[in-house]
Amino acid sequence: MEYFKAVINWITKPEILITASMIIFTGLLFTRKIWTPLWAKILFALGAVFMVLSMTDPNFREIVIKPDNVPIVAMLFLVGFFVWYGLYKGKANDDRMAQGLPPKEVEDNEKVLVWPNLVYTELICLVIFSFVLAVWGIGLKAPLEQPANPAESPNPSKAPWYFLGLQEMLVYYDPWLAGVVFPGLIIFGLMAIPFIDVNPKGSGYYTFKERKWEISIFLFGFVILWVLLIVLGTFLRGPNWNFFGPYEYWDVHKVLVLNNINLSEYFWVMLLKQGLPTQWWLREIVGFVIVGVYTFVLPVVLAKTVFKRFYLRMGPARFYIGALLFLSMVALPLKMYMRWLFNLKYIIAIPEAFFNI
Amino acid sequence: MAAPKRGIWSQIIRSQVWKSIFRHAVPKDTRGRALAVLNNVFLHLHPVRIRKSGIALGYTWCMGGLTFFLFLVETFTGLLLMFYYRPTLEYAYMDIVELGEQIPLGIMRELHRWGAHAMVISVWLHMLRVFLTGSYKPPREFNWVVGVILLVLTLLLSFTGYLLPWDQLAIWAITVGSNMARATPFLGHEGPGASLLKLGDVALVHAGDDARFALLAGRFVGAGALLRFYVLHCVAIPVVAAILMAVHFWRVRKDGGISGPM
């Protein structure tokens, strides 16, 4: 058991967890054989067994049964279930279409009366959920901590749980990016989806095959970059925003060596063996080139090569807006890996103007 | 109106009062069922007839309706909480304590808090369903945009409510969250470009007039922030959200009802 816990503690390290999740996620997306009820039951049972066994550990129990964290545990299972369910229905439709049949939704295309068909469903849902909410409200007391004291900050201080993905971003990006620019881009990017996605197929029925790219990118953003980071921030981030495994005690005195280095230092000091230039623009010139190429040159290169067919189908405006949004999304995992592999702190660091990337 | 002639029930449904409220008999045929939806202000959000595939639980997961239901739960429980809660430094915390201690069988605060968590989750799952069914595709693009704004408003509602209990969790979560506003480019005093906005030696953007100050009505989370968040939480955001919800439901109808295969 102790050995098992040590393994889990190791697996849940951010770099291992995120890497493994991305590999498993990609694997699951493209092995459509296992989107079946049987596999879902197996995975769900494994998850349930993991939860039950982990409950025996005091450190795990302490954080999971905090009343405010109960919905997050529930969310984990709900998101897992619904992502599976949506893909399962998509697969069923894809199989039908492979046989030359229309999607299941086409068969049920005749109109029925709202009363009783829909109104009764709504009433039943309403009653069931009122009941669930009442039981939840009676069973779990809403927490209340000590009175607010501006002089005493708790450690760790966490944002509300649905923003913990953004707080996790703060480890890798400065507040102006992680707290302002990226959230703005997330909102703008979500709004832009219907105008960027020109694929006419898959409107009004579940499918995966006809919308591989759109669904994969969306699920990557939602499941990995949003939900997984929330789970990480809730259960695995402790005092001083240090990482703690699920079975680890939250020790305030855990010290981590921070030896992150800016790109400018890598370039001038380690590569060219000289001091940093005094002018900021010269000091950060490599960073400017890299960020400039990533933001302005890469989309053009992609349009001309790998994504040429998308470019032709979407036209320049849609393609470049979509590419910029996509590159901003991928910028987070990229910076994570630069941090984990090279201890890279900033690509561009201009403390004179609070401008760090 | 083929009710039996005897019994108290038939007396009631034949009375003038009953007939003045319910304009037609219990729906038993197609015409009655259509009228039941048409003649009721709440039910007439629905069309009279609807695509069979569109109302299958397996298609919609009921998530949009559930989100709306939770909004109503939050409105109702929130209204009851407003009777007891005063958003000032001297009262706020103790009012929450007393909610738990003085009121027999009081679970309104619990319902409000768990309902809020559930609403955030249900609105995400609703978005996931809409995406997976391609329901944002023409002609529904604009309604997806409205939905995204509603999603953001849901998070903001929850965020502003987070501060109101005025305990350690509340004040520090809002401190962490609102510290982001410091770093707004040009508008936050620690944001990139803010140091460029100067008149001679006078900084135009400083801790006493930047975006964070506007959010908190002060340089830190204090009395001003509590009142400001209370007003946003109880009045401003719910009103905007309600208006956009009306637009959202209206557009669902106008764009051809619940999505389905063409």
XYZ file of C-alpha atoms in Angstrom:
619
model
C 0.000 0.000 0.000
C 2.768 2.439 0.904
C 4.530 1.568 -2.324
C 1.316 2.137 -4.260
C 0.877 5.526 -2.599
C 4.434 6.498 -3.459
C 3.774 5.598 -7.099
C 0.579 7.694 -7.185
C 2.371 10.584 -5.510
C 4.991 10.391 -8.236
C 2.471 10.075 -11.085
C 0.587 13.151 -9.918
C 3.597 15.443 -10.182
C 2.465 18.190 -12.562
C 4.979 17.329 -15.289
C 4.176 13.612 -15.165
C 0.422 14.112 -14.706
C 0.017 16.555 -17.578
C 2.282 14.588 -19.918
C 0.537 11.304 -19.118
C -2.899 12.922 -19.445
C -2.078 14.312 -22.870
C -0.766 10.925 -24.064
C -3.749 9.022 -22.626
C -6.166 11.646 -23.978
C -4.730 11.389 -27.494
C -4.693 7.615 -27.249
C -8.315 7.473 -26.111
C -9.453 9.846 -28.860
C -8.076 7.649 -31.595
C -8.819 4.176 -30.258
C -12.503 4.270 -30.958
C -12.910 0.586 -30.146
C -13.061 1.319 -26.454
C -15.844 3.911 -26.492
C -18.258 1.244 -25.410
C -20.405 0.870 -22.287
C -18.243 -2.046 -21.140
C -15.037 -0.005 -21.112
C -16.813 2.921 -19.528
C -17.975 0.664 -16.695
C -14.450 -0.710 -16.249
C -12.909 2.777 -16.113
C -15.640 4.055 -13.826
C -15.212 1.089 -11.491
C -11.453 1.680 -11.406
C -12.036 5.328 -10.573
C -14.491 4.414 -7.825
C -12.112 1.796 -6.366
C -9.303 4.360 -6.444
C -11.458 6.886 -4.588
C -12.617 4.373 -1.965
C -9.136 2.988 -1.312
C -7.626 6.476 -1.196
C -10.186 7.491 1.417
C -8.261 5.365 3.922
C -5.390 7.834 3.704
C -5.815 10.711 6.187
C -4.190 13.363 3.984
C -6.308 12.401 0.985
C -9.478 12.235 3.049
C -8.880 15.622 4.611
C -8.854 17.412 1.282
C -11.512 15.394 -0.557
C -14.262 15.648 2.055
C -13.926 19.392 2.488
C -17.528 20.386 1.709
C -16.441 22.817 -0.993
C -14.377 20.126 -2.726
C -17.200 17.589 -2.936
C -18.623 19.222 -6.095
C -15.161 19.105 -7.674
C -14.875 15.363 -7.082
C -18.378 15.011 -8.506
C -17.375 17.185 -11.478
C -14.441 14.891 -12.214
C -16.773 11.908 -12.581
C -19.474 13.930 -14.371
C -17.101 15.414 -16.956
C -15.544 11.993 -17.498
C -18.937 10.408 -17.954
C -20.362 13.023 -20.292
C -17.257 13.242 -22.464
C -17.380 9.465 -22.817
C -21.134 9.529 -23.433
C -20.903 12.189 -26.143
C -18.115 10.300 -27.908
C -19.989 7.017 -27.518
C -23.060 8.488 -29.202
C -20.808 9.972 -31.866
C -19.265 6.571 -32.516
C -22.707 4.957 -32.761
C -23.679 7.518 -35.408
C -20.358 7.114 -37.250
C -20.903 3.355 -37.393
C -24.403 3.893 -38.744
C -23.137 6.296 -41.393
C -20.413 3.835 -42.368
C -23.193 1.386 -43.173
C -24.964 4.031 -45.238
C -27.651 4.743 -42.657
C -28.442 8.295 -41.499
C -27.575 9.383 -37.931
C -29.889 8.175 -35.201
C -31.288 11.692 -34.763
C -32.639 11.702 -38.329
C -34.869 8.710 -37.571
C -36.539 10.571 -34.703
C -37.174 13.610 -36.832
C -40.957 13.625 -36.657
C -42.552 16.239 -34.445
C -44.277 15.370 -31.199
C -46.392 17.488 -28.872
C -44.527 19.405 -26.173
C -47.335 18.645 -23.744
C -46.929 15.906 -22.479
C -43.635 14.772 -24.025
C -41.311 17.594 -22.990
C -43.186 19.267 -20.140
C -43.345 16.036 -18.153
C -39.643 15.352 -18.690
C -38.869 18.827 -17.421
C -41.099 18.336 -14.397
C -39.454 15.023 -13.526
C -35.943 16.502 -13.909
C -36.966 19.447 -11.747
C -38.362 17.223 -8.994
C -35.379 14.861 -9.016
C -32.883 17.685 -8.910
C -34.780 19.561 -6.192
C -34.621 16.365 -4.172
C -30.888 15.910 -4.822
C -30.213 19.509 -3.867
C -32.287 19.218 -0.685
C -30.518 16.022 0.399
C -27.152 17.608 -0.410
C -28.113 20.721 1.561
C -29.262 18.720 4.596
C -26.310 16.331 4.487
C -23.487 18.828 4.006
C -23.251 21.989 6.032
C -22.043 25.058 4.127
C -18.569 25.771 5.482
C -17.635 28.948 7.299
C -14.075 29.701 8.333
C -12.689 32.244 10.777
C -13.850 35.862 10.320
C -12.012 37.748 7.599
C -8.690 39.077 8.775
C -6.721 41.163 6.284
C -3.632 40.817 8.463
C -3.453 37.033 8.349
C -3.200 35.357 4.965
C -3.880 31.622 4.871
C -1.313 29.432 3.151
C -2.143 28.468 0.427
C -4.448 31.318 -0.642
C -6.556 29.959 -3.448
C -8.924 31.642 -5.862
C -12.442 30.165 -6.179
C -12.173 26.625 -7.505
C -13.346 27.334 -11.065
C -10.462 29.807 -11.514
C -7.755 27.430 -10.263
C -6.785 26.586 -13.827
C -5.970 30.259 -14.309
C -4.123 30.334 -10.986
C -2.101 27.327 -12.138
C -1.142 29.339 -15.229
C 0.440 31.927 -12.922
C 3.240 29.443 -12.252
C 4.281 29.660 -15.884
C 3.119 33.100 -17.006
C 2.958 36.523 -15.402
C -0.385 37.876 -14.128
C -0.946 40.161 -17.103
C -0.957 37.109 -19.378
C -2.396 34.429 -17.078
C -4.923 36.681 -15.390
C -5.945 39.127 -18.100
C -4.846 38.300 -21.658
C -5.376 34.534 -21.678
C -8.790 34.641 -19.944
C -9.797 37.308 -22.450
C -8.585 35.104 -25.291
C -10.474 32.108 -23.858
C -13.722 34.087 -23.846
C -13.068 35.588 -27.274
C -11.957 32.228 -28.645
C -15.098 30.472 -27.425
C -17.226 33.182 -29.030
C -15.289 32.861 -32.275
C -15.814 29.089 -32.591
C -18.978 29.239 -34.765
C -17.335 31.707 -37.135
C -14.028 29.865 -37.443
C -15.503 26.389 -37.841
C -16.677 26.252 -41.447
C -17.300 22.507 -41.490
C -20.981 22.180 -42.441
C -21.213 18.589 -41.200
C -22.312 17.420 -37.781
C -24.991 20.044 -37.201
C -27.616 18.657 -34.858
C -26.327 15.151 -34.248
C -23.482 13.448 -32.417
C -20.493 12.469 -34.514
C -16.754 12.233 -34.180
C -15.451 11.197 -37.581
C -16.909 14.163 -39.440
C -15.507 16.701 -36.961
C -12.257 15.073 -35.744
C -10.204 18.256 -35.536
C -12.795 20.537 -33.975
C -13.817 18.041 -31.306
C -10.224 17.064 -30.483
C -9.100 20.672 -30.059
C -12.151 21.633 -28.012
C -11.871 18.618 -25.730
C -8.155 19.233 -25.281
C -8.884 22.770 -24.124
C -11.801 21.772 -21.920
C -10.609 18.507 -20.374
C -6.839 19.025 -20.129
C -6.290 22.767 -19.934
C -9.377 23.604 -17.878
C -10.753 20.672 -15.850
C -7.448 18.864 -15.250
C -5.741 22.080 -14.126
C -8.630 22.789 -11.744
C -8.232 19.316 -10.246
C -4.486 19.840 -10.005
C -4.935 23.223 -8.343
C -7.536 21.913 -5.908
C -6.039 18.644 -4.760
C -2.333 18.843 -5.510
C -1.374 22.423 -4.703
C -0.593 23.127 -1.076
C 1.238 25.749 0.984
C 3.279 28.251 -1.037
C 1.572 26.806 -4.130
C 4.026 23.912 -3.945
C 3.077 20.554 -5.366
C 1.963 17.852 -2.919
C 0.948 14.322 -3.873
C -2.578 13.265 -2.904
C -1.253 11.208 0.029
C 1.351 13.725 1.123
C 1.065 15.848 4.245
C 0.792 19.587 3.450
C 4.028 20.701 5.027
C 4.393 24.477 5.135
C 8.160 24.123 5.332
C 8.600 22.101 2.164
C 11.371 23.876 0.304
C 11.849 23.604 -3.422
C 14.941 24.845 -5.184
C 13.951 27.563 -7.601
C 16.693 27.903 -10.148
C 14.765 29.275 -13.085
C 16.780 31.269 -15.576
C 15.743 33.794 -18.208
C 16.378 33.111 -21.859
C 18.562 36.227 -22.086
C 20.928 34.744 -19.512
C 21.036 31.458 -21.379
C 21.967 33.305 -24.553
C 24.379 36.028 -23.397
C 26.006 34.486 -20.343
C 26.078 30.777 -21.046
C 26.344 30.731 -24.818
C 28.347 33.874 -25.613
C 30.240 33.970 -22.290
C 29.730 37.693 -21.681
C 27.687 39.964 -19.415
C 24.107 40.975 -20.117
C 23.814 44.066 -22.356
C 22.492 47.141 -20.570
C 19.901 48.158 -23.173
C 16.760 46.125 -22.624
C 15.988 45.719 -26.327
C 19.391 44.250 -27.054
C 19.315 42.044 -23.962
C 15.969 40.500 -24.935
C 16.557 40.322 -28.677
C 16.472 36.511 -28.831
C 13.192 36.434 -26.951
C 11.695 39.018 -29.296
C 12.736 36.939 -32.294
C 11.283 33.737 -30.831
C 7.979 35.297 -29.755
C 7.728 37.218 -33.041
C 8.343 34.112 -35.117
C 5.857 32.086 -33.039
C 3.148 34.716 -33.277
C 3.558 36.196 -36.737
C 5.656 33.863 -38.899
C 4.483 30.449 -37.753
C 0.810 30.960 -38.783
C 1.939 31.930 -42.288
C 4.222 28.896 -42.495
C 1.407 26.649 -41.284
C -0.948 28.143 -43.875
C 1.526 27.382 -46.640
C 2.441 23.859 -45.516
C 0.773 21.577 -42.985
C -2.620 23.265 -42.806
C -2.842 24.297 -46.429
C -6.173 22.593 -47.001
C -7.641 24.321 -43.923
C -6.314 27.654 -45.183
C -7.927 27.151 -48.571
C -11.220 26.112 -47.030
C -11.360 28.840 -44.349
C -9.847 31.831 -46.093
C -7.170 34.094 -44.577
C -9.226 35.949 -41.932
C -10.705 32.845 -40.313
C -7.484 30.906 -40.620
C -5.212 33.513 -39.031
C -7.591 34.312 -36.164
C -8.038 30.601 -35.561
C -4.307 29.958 -35.783
C -3.509 32.764 -33.321
C -6.088 31.427 -30.864
C -4.785 27.895 -31.275
C -1.171 28.979 -30.790
C -2.148 30.923 -27.647
C -3.791 27.775 -26.326
C -0.742 25.642 -27.054
C 1.514 28.330 -25.558
C 0.612 27.123 -22.065
C 1.799 23.503 -22.418
C 4.839 24.731 -24.387
C 5.896 27.072 -21.593
C 5.263 24.290 -19.072
C 7.679 22.010 -20.880
C 10.278 24.753 -21.247
C 10.069 25.250 -17.490
C 10.272 21.531 -16.691
C 13.012 20.691 -19.168
C 15.236 23.801 -19.170
C 14.213 25.693 -16.010
C 13.305 28.548 -18.305
C 11.772 31.464 -16.445
C 11.012 34.112 -19.056
C 11.446 34.207 -22.809
C 11.235 37.992 -22.709
C 11.874 39.710 -19.384
C 11.545 43.494 -19.181
C 11.049 44.185 -15.473
C 11.431 47.917 -16.290
C 7.910 47.835 -17.792
C 6.341 44.793 -16.010
C 6.535 43.085 -19.379
C 7.505 39.430 -19.064
C 6.542 36.518 -21.291
C -65.495 19.415 -20.340
C -66.702 15.898 -19.834
C -66.362 15.930 -16.065
C -68.678 13.854 -13.854
C -71.576 15.888 -12.488
C -71.053 14.922 -8.855
C -68.290 15.474 -6.348
C -66.433 18.455 -4.963
C -63.753 18.331 -7.655
C -66.236 18.762 -10.469
C -67.844 21.602 -8.539
C -64.491 23.335 -8.378
C -63.558 22.982 -11.999
C -66.959 24.203 -13.116
C -66.804 27.289 -10.939
C -66.395 30.733 -12.422
C -63.162 31.315 -10.524
C -61.498 28.155 -11.834
C -62.607 28.845 -15.381
C -61.329 32.404 -15.190
C -57.834 31.116 -14.328
C -57.647 28.018 -16.524
C -59.060 28.899 -19.906
C -59.552 25.349 -21.118
C -60.146 21.856 -19.835
C -57.519 19.345 -18.773
C -55.658 18.527 -21.991
C -57.003 15.267 -23.352
C -56.778 15.715 -27.102
C -54.337 17.321 -29.519
C -56.148 20.631 -29.470
C -56.162 20.732 -25.668
C -52.473 19.864 -25.512
C -51.588 22.571 -27.963
C -53.659 25.105 -25.990
C -52.027 24.049 -22.723
C -48.676 25.219 -24.060
C -49.972 28.237 -25.969
C -52.124 29.708 -23.220
C -49.559 29.615 -20.437
C -46.957 32.354 -20.174
C -44.333 29.998 -18.742
C -44.992 27.051 -21.012
C -45.192 29.194 -24.134
C -41.388 29.432 -24.081
C -41.788 26.061 -25.780
C -43.145 25.502 -29.253
C -46.323 23.424 -29.493
C -44.589 20.655 -31.376
C -40.972 19.666 -31.211
C -38.561 17.299 -32.899
C -38.567 13.951 -31.140
C -34.765 13.675 -31.263
C -34.378 17.104 -29.704
C -36.084 16.260 -26.427
C -34.419 12.910 -25.814
C -32.473 13.086 -22.546
C -29.631 11.321 -24.304
C -29.412 14.239 -26.724
C -29.715 17.319 -24.495
C -28.712 15.784 -21.115
C -31.225 18.345 -19.794
C -28.224 20.523 -18.956
C -29.505 23.820 -20.331
C -32.817 23.435 -18.543
C -31.010 22.376 -15.382
C -28.837 25.488 -15.520
C -31.946 27.652 -15.847
C -33.612 25.776 -12.994
C -30.540 26.334 -10.819
C -30.627 30.032 -11.681
C -34.193 30.115 -10.382
C -33.160 28.205 -7.238
C -30.338 30.693 -6.673
C -32.713 33.628 -7.186
C -35.256 32.244 -4.737
C -32.823 31.153 -2.012
C -30.771 34.299 -2.522
C -33.844 36.435 -1.993
C -34.553 34.653 1.295
C -30.935 35.120 2.381
C -31.202 38.841 1.659
C -33.757 39.107 4.463
C -31.108 38.114 6.973
C -27.830 39.346 5.587
C -26.369 42.844 5.860
C -23.305 43.618 3.719
C -21.240 45.588 6.220
C -18.039 44.744 8.049
C -19.704 44.699 11.471
C -22.660 42.483 10.512
C -21.764 40.311 7.523
C -19.926 37.469 9.250
C -22.223 37.299 12.258
C -25.312 37.289 10.047
C -23.966 34.200 8.296
C -23.194 32.554 11.631
C -26.714 33.306 12.837
C -28.218 31.882 9.651
C -26.761 28.562 10.731
C -27.579 28.889 14.416
C -30.811 30.798 14.836
C -33.000 29.609 12.035
C -34.673 26.250 12.626
C -34.105 23.764 9.807
C -32.411 26.482 7.799
C -30.744 25.056 4.734
C -31.145 28.102 2.501
C -27.459 28.959 2.659
C -26.574 25.354 1.865
C -29.006 25.265 -1.068
C -27.593 28.553 -2.327
C -23.976 27.470 -2.082
C -24.374 23.954 -3.488
C -26.722 25.251 -6.155
C -24.038 27.722 -7.210
C -21.384 24.996 -7.496
C -23.833 22.811 -9.403
C -24.746 25.664 -11.757
C -21.115 26.256 -12.737
C -20.732 22.556 -13.535
C -24.054 22.261 -15.368
C -23.344 25.298 -17.530
C -20.000 23.771 -18.594
C -21.653 20.472 -19.413
C -24.347 22.322 -21.354
C -21.613 23.981 -23.408
C -19.969 20.593 -23.976
C -23.252 19.116 -25.211
C -23.931 22.047 -27.524
C -20.429 21.726 -28.937
C -20.552 17.965 -29.445
C -23.887 18.170 -31.256
C -22.642 20.981 -33.498
C -25.520 23.125 -32.281
C -23.582 26.351 -32.759
C -23.498 25.950 -36.520
C -25.498 28.295 -38.758
C -28.068 29.706 -38.048
C -27.237 29.408 -34.338
C -23.845 31.183 -34.218
C -25.068 34.265 -32.383
C -26.868 32.251 -29.738
C -23.611 30.460 -28.950
C -22.022 33.887 -28.409
C -24.853 34.834 -26.032
C -24.296 31.513 -24.277
C -20.593 32.239 -23.803
C -21.462 35.605 -22.214
C -23.950 33.821 -19.942
C -21.221 31.347 -18.965
C -18.916 34.216 -18.007
C -21.747 35.873 -16.057
C -22.345 32.604 -14.196
C -18.709 32.563 -13.101
C -18.873 36.248 -12.146
C -22.052 35.659 -10.130
C -20.318 32.919 -8.221
C -17.155 34.989 -7.808
C -18.979 38.027 -6.404
C -21.005 35.808 -4.060
C -17.822 34.185 -2.796
C -16.912 37.311 -0.834
C -20.187 37.813 1.003
C -19.719 35.400 3.972
C -16.734 37.574 4.892
C -14.672 34.737 6.303
C -11.012 33.961 5.659
C -11.813 31.814 2.613
C -13.866 34.617 1.076
C -11.544 37.550 1.595
C -8.404 35.726 0.463
C -9.976 34.064 -2.566
C -11.176 37.474 -3.719
C -7.773 38.973 -2.905
C -6.070 36.373 -5.098
C -8.665 36.799 -7.827
C -8.735 40.577 -7.866
C -4.931 40.837 -7.742
C -5.073 39.815 -11.393
C -6.653 43.183 -12.188
C -3.441 44.858 -10.989
C -1.695 43.421 -14.000
C -4.153 44.574 -16.646
C -2.137 46.033 -19.528
C -2.252 49.866 -19.298
C -5.143 49.799 -16.795
C -3.475 48.097 -13.832
C -0.682 49.773 -11.927
C 1.520 46.670 -12.249
C 0.496 45.903 -15.798
C 2.735 46.258 -18.823
C 2.575 49.741 -20.320
C 1.030 51.401 -17.261
C 4.365 52.984 -16.369
C 4.377 54.681 -19.774
C 1.198 56.604 -18.989
C 2.674 59.643 -17.305
C 2.247 63.381 -17.357
C 5.729 64.596 -16.551
C 6.461 62.848 -13.259
C 2.842 62.134 -12.363
C 1.771 58.557 -12.948
C -1.722 58.418 -14.384
C -2.239 54.795 -13.353
C -1.422 53.974 -9.735
C -2.773 51.746 -6.958
C -5.424 54.343 -6.131
C -7.103 54.583 -9.514
C -6.432 51.454 -11.551
C -8.665 48.581 -12.648
C -8.297 46.774 -9.328
C -9.291 49.901 -7.430
C -12.419 50.162 -9.560
C -13.284 46.536 -8.825
C -12.693 46.721 -5.073
C -13.605 50.358 -4.366
C -10.342 50.576 -2.461
C -6.729 49.470 -2.388
C -7.575 46.199 -0.655
C -10.594 43.968 -0.021
C -12.530 45.966 2.576
C -15.886 47.541 3.299
C -16.182 49.107 -0.146
C -15.466 45.828 -1.888
C -18.057 44.006 0.227
C -20.819 46.461 -0.624
C -19.799 46.638 -4.275
C -19.732 42.859 -4.653
C -23.086 42.597 -2.853
C -24.749 44.976 -5.296
C -23.162 43.263 -8.285
C -24.125 39.846 -6.930
C -27.722 40.604 -5.993
C -28.791 43.138 -8.605
C -26.499 44.052 -11.474
C -25.294 40.690 -12.760
C -28.596 38.827 -12.221
C -30.484 41.503 -14.177
C -28.041 41.331 -17.097
C -28.056 37.531 -16.952
C -31.859 37.419 -16.922
C -32.070 39.700 -19.966
C -29.519 37.599 -21.835
C -31.337 34.406 -20.833
C -34.496 35.805 -22.377
C -32.513 36.523 -25.549
C -30.957 33.054 -25.386
C -34.318 31.229 -25.155
C -35.917 33.488 -27.737
C -33.105 32.767 -30.168
C -33.396 29.035 -29.588
C -36.970 29.304 -30.836
C -36.226 31.734 -33.666
C -33.250 29.755 -34.942
C -35.457 26.727 -35.457
C -35.910 25.189 -32.024
C -33.639 22.661 -30.372
C -31.039 21.667 -32.912
C -31.450 18.554 -34.955
C -30.227 17.108 -38.210
C -31.202 19.220 -41.208
